[in-house]
């Protein structure tokens, strides 16, 4: 059937891709003929045959011949007796009884497999043709019943060999989904009726919209952020006006008008939850409120706010900036005070952190960024990680690298130590934490922060200017504000000066223009502390002029310390660092064994830090640098300039506190930072003092800060560590059995999935109608994510993957409804998209992908039926390799499937294909079929060209052919592929062994 291209989708939020959508191989269900009179005749004949064979044969034997065996134990004289006709008949009778027993066993096995739906029936020893006959008779008998739908291969195969060589075992998977033609016709008719009703309703809506008066006044209330997403005028215009570029119209309608919280809209990029926007008259879509008509969908309070706002339509132009500040919440006085003196830097080591100039939202509308106790949201995911996008992104990236490392170590390890292709599937708290990481992570924010800081360092180096000392960084609505210790002149473009000379500002649009630069990370000690309204504070611990103290309850302090340690260990804007944990966090070491070290007590810490302080002072003096900042970038880059951050959870004694204060006095110049916990808040030598409250607020009165603290509570910390320990390639003994695939499918001729998706190569679907063209790609992407996670997907994980910048609940719900309607139900009425006990979305076993089949074939060949049967193993491996048509989702549209960066399937698939090719090559070489082995290896190399094991085996198989010229040509091909790097040492050593003259031969060939 020719492949059909469908238009690329438009998401409910207006996100269009402009590329082709995945293909549906069957635009409508395959029609299967209804049962005919002949089927009933065949069923009746099968019943008669079974009755004769199962009942008639034993009755005839018992009545006509009787018991064939002797009544007692025969003597030795029996062996010398003459063989009579009676003896011969008795021997034949025994043979017939055994054949009948074997056939009866075959019938019982086939009946059990058919009625239970377990898939591949068990083999009865030595019963090849007998079991085939039993299967056909049982299939014919059940053909007229519902139980035949999932297994009957059809009577046309009667008489074929039981083990027909090289018949594709996945043929059933690629065939029509199911055998219930009537149910399919009914479902198709119902879907058509629903589609007609939907089209009629849409037409009515369009007609109504077309007659709407252009002068209608509509209002939109800014929604609170979900996860890390904040609404913007561009997205509102794109959603309700059809073009994001019309955001200027909304801005002009609402500029400088007083909002319900008393502030004003002065910049198009700064809007806050709870604000009201007047919309152009042609605005359409949900969440809009028409006034002064009644709006029953909103609360009376909101209606009153909209009515009050409507009366300010002809507003006067005023000083938006000052007005906004004057109208701020009274609870932010400390922040305002900090702004007044935040840029001052005194010689005594005092410093201040102030908030970038913006209007804080009132307390009533503030969205808490986290909770100190790590309470769970209504969706069952840890709120602490949902509200920590930079921490979540670092943990997710580090976890992915750890799992890939485990895969490669598993692939290159010995056979006895092989742990399998599938990492353990987390459960319980670990699964909730993994879901929270997927939802909360903001890898794009981490990437922009990293590129912005490195780009700044490169620009300053090009101008021969030193890096300024940065105390803190604020991320606000995508913009990056750096707070400097003192004025440092005009920032390099595209950076701009902020509210005063101690603030440098980089707009998000300018940050997106930065590329990767080859320079050291200038401020690796930045770490998230919490949020104030829409701004996130990152404190530069290595630049603080002295010790930073943290007071509060022990559990609350530990949650803050754990968050800081975890982010420092896994963040994406640091090249290298050392994190020393004292008094806590020994279990955090698996997060980054090369970064984190644990010391037992303060005495060991002081001894270690005294030695390192002396070493760094000497190194700086010898290099002629006054601080690590001047030696971190440019030609003087060296590992000695990496930061060292000390986190001491327990309050030191008075004597130890003095010694630490002496060490910290010069620490900022040396790139060393100290964060020390205290119970009382009174710590000698503390330059900055902070307090964590039981409500999760981080207070620093002298700095003018009051934040919603970023924390990693004990329960989430243990779950995060569990994820890393389970991913550790050395975490399990070598004797542990390999993990089974998460989902095994019926790979026999009887396996008939209802929906079959081809993911390995171009994306195609068999067994489903093509969905609505506007949403086709979105539904295909959602199905692909579910197929790659048979253990289940949390609804918020799914929506976060499809809309990384956030989405509202109604849009997510509409997508799930459309996805359920598209996938439909099984013949027994079970929805193919369901939910498990934990509320995660799961696919029915009748929905299968070729990756599921590939995994199942390899598993059965190496650990299942193929272990005991060479012929079966060869057939399964051959069929597995046939499934491989290219890389995963080879034709996925540009800009979609970004969630694959968090997956390890891109590393799993090449390894799985390589393992299959190696196993099939070994299968052929056992019988001396070198050409077949070479063919299998070349097929695997098309998908896994970087796997050195395949090339080594290809060299050995080519050498076994005895053709030296062919081996030399292969060596030349390998050299061409390796480029300037040359051949790997192990490959050169193997060539030296197989063809010692290969270098001369290649040189002679030119």
mmCIF file of N, CA, C and O in Angstrom, residues 53-109:
data_model
loop_
_atom_site.group_PDB
_atom_site.id
_atom_site.type_symbol
_atom_site.label_atom_id
_atom_site.label_comp_id
_atom_site.label_asym_id
_atom_site.label_seq_id
_atom_site.Cartn_x
_atom_site.Cartn_y
_atom_site.Cartn_z
ATOM 1 N N UNK A 53 -11.027 -39.277 17.317
ATOM 2 C CA UNK A 53 -9.653 -39.492 17.745
ATOM 3 C C UNK A 53 -9.514 -39.539 19.257
ATOM 4 O O UNK A 53 -8.693 -40.295 19.793
ATOM 5 N N UNK A 54 -10.287 -38.735 19.951
ATOM 6 C CA UNK A 54 -10.130 -38.683 21.404
ATOM 7 C C UNK A 54 -10.971 -39.728 22.124
ATOM 8 O O UNK A 54 -10.563 -40.212 23.197
ATOM 9 N N UNK A 55 -12.131 -40.035 21.585
ATOM 10 C CA UNK A 55 -13.044 -40.964 22.271
ATOM 11 C C UNK A 55 -13.143 -42.299 21.520
ATOM 12 O O UNK A 55 -13.070 -43.373 22.116
ATOM 13 N N UNK A 56 -13.308 -42.220 20.199
ATOM 14 C CA UNK A 56 -13.507 -43.445 19.427
ATOM 15 C C UNK A 56 -12.304 -44.369 19.445
ATOM 16 O O UNK A 56 -12.442 -45.602 19.580
ATOM 17 N N UNK A 57 -11.104 -43.825 19.329
ATOM 18 C CA UNK A 57 -9.889 -44.669 19.311
ATOM 19 C C UNK A 57 -9.730 -45.453 20.605
ATOM 20 O O UNK A 57 -9.554 -46.681 20.593
ATOM 21 N N UNK A 58 -9.781 -44.822 21.771
ATOM 22 C CA UNK A 58 -9.616 -45.620 22.991
ATOM 23 C C UNK A 58 -10.760 -46.619 23.209
ATOM 24 O O UNK A 58 -10.538 -47.714 23.726
ATOM 25 N N UNK A 59 -11.996 -46.235 22.801
ATOM 26 C CA UNK A 59 -13.096 -47.199 22.946
ATOM 27 C C UNK A 59 -12.878 -48.419 22.047
ATOM 28 O O UNK A 59 -13.108 -49.567 22.463
ATOM 29 N N UNK A 60 -12.441 -48.174 20.823
ATOM 30 C CA UNK A 60 -12.200 -49.292 19.917
ATOM 31 C C UNK A 60 -11.080 -50.187 20.418
ATOM 32 O O UNK A 60 -11.176 -51.431 20.377
ATOM 33 N N UNK A 61 -10.027 -49.590 20.923
ATOM 34 C CA UNK A 61 -8.915 -50.394 21.437
ATOM 35 C C UNK A 61 -9.347 -51.227 22.645
ATOM 36 O O UNK A 61 -8.977 -52.392 22.800
ATOM 37 N N UNK A 62 -10.120 -50.585 23.519
ATOM 38 C CA UNK A 62 -10.521 -51.290 24.745
ATOM 39 C C UNK A 62 -11.498 -52.423 24.457
ATOM 40 O O UNK A 62 -11.425 -53.493 25.084
ATOM 41 N N UNK A 63 -12.419 -52.200 23.490
ATOM 42 C CA UNK A 63 -13.447 -53.227 23.247
ATOM 43 C C UNK A 63 -12.984 -54.309 22.282
ATOM 44 O O UNK A 63 -13.367 -55.476 22.411
ATOM 45 N N UNK A 64 -12.151 -53.942 21.300
ATOM 46 C CA UNK A 64 -11.787 -54.904 20.266
ATOM 47 C C UNK A 64 -10.508 -55.673 20.588
ATOM 48 O O UNK A 64 -10.372 -56.849 20.227
ATOM 49 N N UNK A 65 -9.558 -55.058 21.264
ATOM 50 C CA UNK A 65 -8.271 -55.713 21.522
ATOM 51 C C UNK A 65 -8.060 -55.968 23.002
ATOM 52 O O UNK A 65 -7.538 -57.004 23.401
ATOM 53 N N UNK A 66 -8.513 -55.055 23.816
ATOM 54 C CA UNK A 66 -8.329 -55.233 25.254
ATOM 55 C C UNK A 66 -6.988 -54.709 25.734
ATOM 56 O O UNK A 66 -6.263 -54.017 25.031
ATOM 57 N N UNK A 67 -6.685 -55.142 26.943
ATOM 58 C CA UNK A 67 -5.447 -54.631 27.581
ATOM 59 C C UNK A 67 -4.243 -55.325 26.945
ATOM 60 O O UNK A 67 -4.121 -56.541 26.969
ATOM 61 N N UNK A 68 -3.314 -54.597 26.335
ATOM 62 C CA UNK A 68 -2.215 -55.224 25.595
ATOM 63 C C UNK A 68 -1.051 -55.690 26.466
ATOM 64 O O UNK A 68 -0.260 -56.523 26.041
ATOM 65 N N UNK A 69 -0.920 -55.127 27.668
ATOM 66 C CA UNK A 69 0.248 -55.452 28.488
ATOM 67 C C UNK A 69 -0.019 -56.689 29.330
ATOM 68 O O UNK A 69 -1.170 -57.008 29.664
ATOM 69 N N UNK A 70 1.021 -57.440 29.705
ATOM 70 C CA UNK A 70 0.839 -58.629 30.561
ATOM 71 C C UNK A 70 0.309 -58.247 31.930
ATOM 72 O O UNK A 70 0.542 -57.125 32.415
ATOM 73 N N UNK A 71 -0.393 -59.206 32.564
ATOM 74 C CA UNK A 71 -0.984 -58.943 33.880
ATOM 75 C C UNK A 71 0.067 -58.915 34.972
ATOM 76 O O UNK A 71 -0.152 -58.319 36.030
ATOM 77 N N UNK A 72 1.163 -59.635 34.773
ATOM 78 C CA UNK A 72 2.215 -59.684 35.801
ATOM 79 C C UNK A 72 3.562 -59.387 35.199
ATOM 80 O O UNK A 72 3.714 -59.102 34.008
ATOM 81 N N UNK A 73 4.582 -59.480 36.047
ATOM 82 C CA UNK A 73 5.951 -59.217 35.586
ATOM 83 C C UNK A 73 6.436 -60.428 34.801
ATOM 84 O O UNK A 73 6.451 -61.547 35.312
ATOM 85 N N UNK A 74 6.826 -60.262 33.508
ATOM 86 C CA UNK A 74 7.269 -61.415 32.715
ATOM 87 C C UNK A 74 8.633 -61.931 33.201
ATOM 88 O O UNK A 74 9.458 -61.168 33.703
ATOM 89 N N UNK A 75 8.832 -63.243 32.991
ATOM 90 C CA UNK A 75 10.118 -63.859 33.356
ATOM 91 C C UNK A 75 11.071 -63.763 32.179
ATOM 92 O O UNK A 75 10.714 -63.338 31.078
ATOM 93 N N UNK A 76 12.308 -64.234 32.408
ATOM 94 C CA UNK A 76 13.301 -64.191 31.333
ATOM 95 C C UNK A 76 12.940 -65.136 30.198
ATOM 96 O O UNK A 76 13.370 -64.940 29.063
ATOM 97 N N UNK A 77 12.148 -66.163 30.502
ATOM 98 C CA UNK A 77 11.757 -67.094 29.437
ATOM 99 C C UNK A 77 10.894 -66.406 28.378
ATOM 100 O O UNK A 77 10.810 -66.876 27.236
ATOM 101 N N UNK A 78 10.259 -65.306 28.766
ATOM 102 C CA UNK A 78 9.392 -64.579 27.832
ATOM 103 C C UNK A 78 10.167 -64.064 26.622
ATOM 104 O O UNK A 78 9.646 -63.972 25.524
ATOM 105 N N UNK A 79 11.476 -63.770 26.843
ATOM 106 C CA UNK A 79 12.297 -63.253 25.758
ATOM 107 C C UNK A 79 12.599 -64.318 24.709
ATOM 108 O O UNK A 79 12.947 -64.011 23.570
ATOM 109 N N UNK A 80 12.500 -65.611 25.122
ATOM 110 C CA UNK A 80 12.830 -66.686 24.193
ATOM 111 C C UNK A 80 11.601 -67.268 23.507
ATOM 112 O O UNK A 80 11.720 -68.162 22.671
ATOM 113 N N UNK A 81 10.443 -66.763 23.844
ATOM 114 C CA UNK A 81 9.219 -67.300 23.248
ATOM 115 C C UNK A 81 9.062 -66.805 21.816
ATOM 116 O O UNK A 81 9.572 -65.759 21.429
ATOM 117 N N UNK A 82 8.327 -67.539 21.033
ATOM 118 C CA UNK A 82 8.076 -67.196 19.642
ATOM 119 C C UNK A 82 7.105 -66.011 19.564
ATOM 120 O O UNK A 82 6.156 -65.917 20.327
ATOM 121 N N UNK A 83 7.395 -65.095 18.599
ATOM 122 C CA UNK A 83 6.535 -63.923 18.422
ATOM 123 C C UNK A 83 5.352 -64.339 17.570
ATOM 124 O O UNK A 83 5.495 -64.646 16.374
ATOM 125 N N UNK A 84 4.185 -64.316 18.185
ATOM 126 C CA UNK A 84 2.959 -64.706 17.488
ATOM 127 C C UNK A 84 2.253 -63.462 16.968
ATOM 128 O O UNK A 84 2.635 -62.311 17.251
ATOM 129 N N UNK A 85 1.181 -63.737 16.207
ATOM 130 C CA UNK A 85 0.376 -62.613 15.714
ATOM 131 C C UNK A 85 -0.219 -61.835 16.867
ATOM 132 O O UNK A 85 -0.301 -60.588 16.851
ATOM 133 N N UNK A 86 -0.637 -62.528 17.927
ATOM 134 C CA UNK A 86 -1.207 -61.855 19.102
ATOM 135 C C UNK A 86 -0.187 -60.920 19.748
ATOM 136 O O UNK A 86 -0.517 -59.792 20.144
ATOM 137 N N UNK A 87 1.061 -61.402 19.852
ATOM 138 C CA UNK A 87 2.108 -60.544 20.450
ATOM 139 C C UNK A 87 2.333 -59.296 19.588
ATOM 140 O O UNK A 87 2.481 -58.176 20.099
ATOM 141 N N UNK A 88 2.372 -59.522 18.284
ATOM 142 C CA UNK A 88 2.592 -58.393 17.390
ATOM 143 C C UNK A 88 1.452 -57.368 17.496
ATOM 144 O O UNK A 88 1.681 -56.147 17.511
ATOM 145 N N UNK A 89 0.197 -57.835 17.589
ATOM 146 C CA UNK A 89 -0.939 -56.916 17.741
ATOM 147 C C UNK A 89 -0.856 -56.136 19.047
ATOM 148 O O UNK A 89 -1.216 -54.956 19.119
ATOM 149 N N UNK A 90 -0.421 -56.838 20.124
ATOM 150 C CA UNK A 90 -0.276 -56.142 21.407
ATOM 151 C C UNK A 90 0.760 -55.025 21.324
ATOM 152 O O UNK A 90 0.587 -53.933 21.897
ATOM 153 N N UNK A 91 1.870 -55.269 20.637
ATOM 154 C CA UNK A 91 2.899 -54.222 20.497
ATOM 155 C C UNK A 91 2.342 -53.028 19.726
ATOM 156 O O UNK A 91 2.526 -51.865 20.107
ATOM 157 N N UNK A 92 1.631 -53.322 18.621
ATOM 158 C CA UNK A 92 1.020 -52.238 17.858
ATOM 159 C C UNK A 92 0.000 -51.471 18.695
ATOM 160 O O UNK A 92 -0.128 -50.242 18.600
ATOM 161 N N UNK A 93 -0.748 -52.238 19.543
ATOM 162 C CA UNK A 93 -1.749 -51.573 20.400
ATOM 163 C C UNK A 93 -1.080 -50.601 21.364
ATOM 164 O O UNK A 93 -1.577 -49.488 21.605
ATOM 165 N N UNK A 94 0.057 -51.005 21.945
ATOM 166 C CA UNK A 94 0.778 -50.107 22.864
ATOM 167 C C UNK A 94 1.211 -48.841 22.134
ATOM 168 O O UNK A 94 1.103 -47.711 22.652
ATOM 169 N N UNK A 95 1.707 -49.035 20.900
ATOM 170 C CA UNK A 95 2.144 -47.866 20.123
ATOM 171 C C UNK A 95 0.967 -46.936 19.842
ATOM 172 O O UNK A 95 1.071 -45.696 19.947
ATOM 173 N N UNK A 96 -0.196 -47.513 19.491
ATOM 174 C CA UNK A 96 -1.373 -46.682 19.230
ATOM 175 C C UNK A 96 -1.817 -45.950 20.489
ATOM 176 O O UNK A 96 -2.205 -44.781 20.448
ATOM 177 N N UNK A 97 -1.786 -46.679 21.643
ATOM 178 C CA UNK A 97 -2.148 -46.015 22.904
ATOM 179 C C UNK A 97 -1.218 -44.818 23.173
ATOM 180 O O UNK A 97 -1.655 -43.746 23.597
ATOM 181 N N UNK A 98 0.074 -44.978 22.951
ATOM 182 C CA UNK A 98 1.024 -43.879 23.175
ATOM 183 C C UNK A 98 0.758 -42.716 22.217
ATOM 184 O O UNK A 98 0.810 -41.542 22.614
ATOM 185 N N UNK A 99 0.466 -43.072 20.946
ATOM 186 C CA UNK A 99 0.159 -42.008 19.991
ATOM 187 C C UNK A 99 -1.114 -41.275 20.386
ATOM 188 O O UNK A 99 -1.202 -40.033 20.268
ATOM 189 N N UNK A 100 -2.108 -42.030 20.859
ATOM 190 C CA UNK A 100 -3.349 -41.379 21.303
ATOM 191 C C UNK A 100 -3.091 -40.463 22.497
ATOM 192 O O UNK A 100 -3.605 -39.339 22.571
ATOM 193 N N UNK A 101 -2.287 -40.919 23.448
ATOM 194 C CA UNK A 101 -1.985 -40.094 24.625
ATOM 195 C C UNK A 101 -1.262 -38.814 24.218
ATOM 196 O O UNK A 101 -1.537 -37.720 24.739
ATOM 197 N N UNK A 102 -0.322 -38.949 23.281
ATOM 198 C CA UNK A 102 0.401 -37.765 22.818
ATOM 199 C C UNK A 102 -0.538 -36.784 22.125
ATOM 200 O O UNK A 102 -0.482 -35.567 22.356
ATOM 201 N N UNK A 103 -1.427 -37.295 21.263
ATOM 202 C CA UNK A 103 -2.376 -36.434 20.564
ATOM 203 C C UNK A 103 -3.333 -35.755 21.536
ATOM 204 O O UNK A 103 -3.667 -34.575 21.413
ATOM 205 N N UNK A 104 -3.782 -36.526 22.537
ATOM 206 C CA UNK A 104 -4.669 -35.945 23.551
ATOM 207 C C UNK A 104 -3.966 -34.808 24.285
ATOM 208 O O UNK A 104 -4.557 -33.752 24.558
ATOM 209 N N UNK A 105 -2.690 -35.015 24.607
ATOM 210 C CA UNK A 105 -1.929 -33.945 25.267
ATOM 211 C C UNK A 105 -1.825 -32.722 24.368
ATOM 212 O O UNK A 105 -1.939 -31.578 24.836
ATOM 213 N N UNK A 106 -1.615 -32.939 23.066
ATOM 214 C CA UNK A 106 -1.540 -31.806 22.130
ATOM 215 C C UNK A 106 -2.853 -31.030 22.104
ATOM 216 O O UNK A 106 -2.871 -29.789 22.104
ATOM 217 N N UNK A 107 -3.979 -31.765 22.075
ATOM 218 C CA UNK A 107 -5.278 -31.098 22.056
ATOM 219 C C UNK A 107 -5.482 -30.275 23.321
ATOM 220 O O UNK A 107 -5.955 -29.134 23.290
ATOM 221 N N UNK A 108 -5.115 -30.838 24.475
ATOM 222 C CA UNK A 108 -5.284 -30.112 25.736
ATOM 223 C C UNK A 108 -4.414 -28.861 25.765
ATOM 224 O O UNK A 108 -4.840 -27.790 26.219
ATOM 225 N N UNK A 109 -3.165 -28.973 25.278
ATOM 226 C CA UNK A 109 -2.266 -27.814 25.257
ATOM 227 C C UNK A 109 -2.816 -26.725 24.350
ATOM 228 O O UNK A 109 -2.831 -25.531 24.709
#
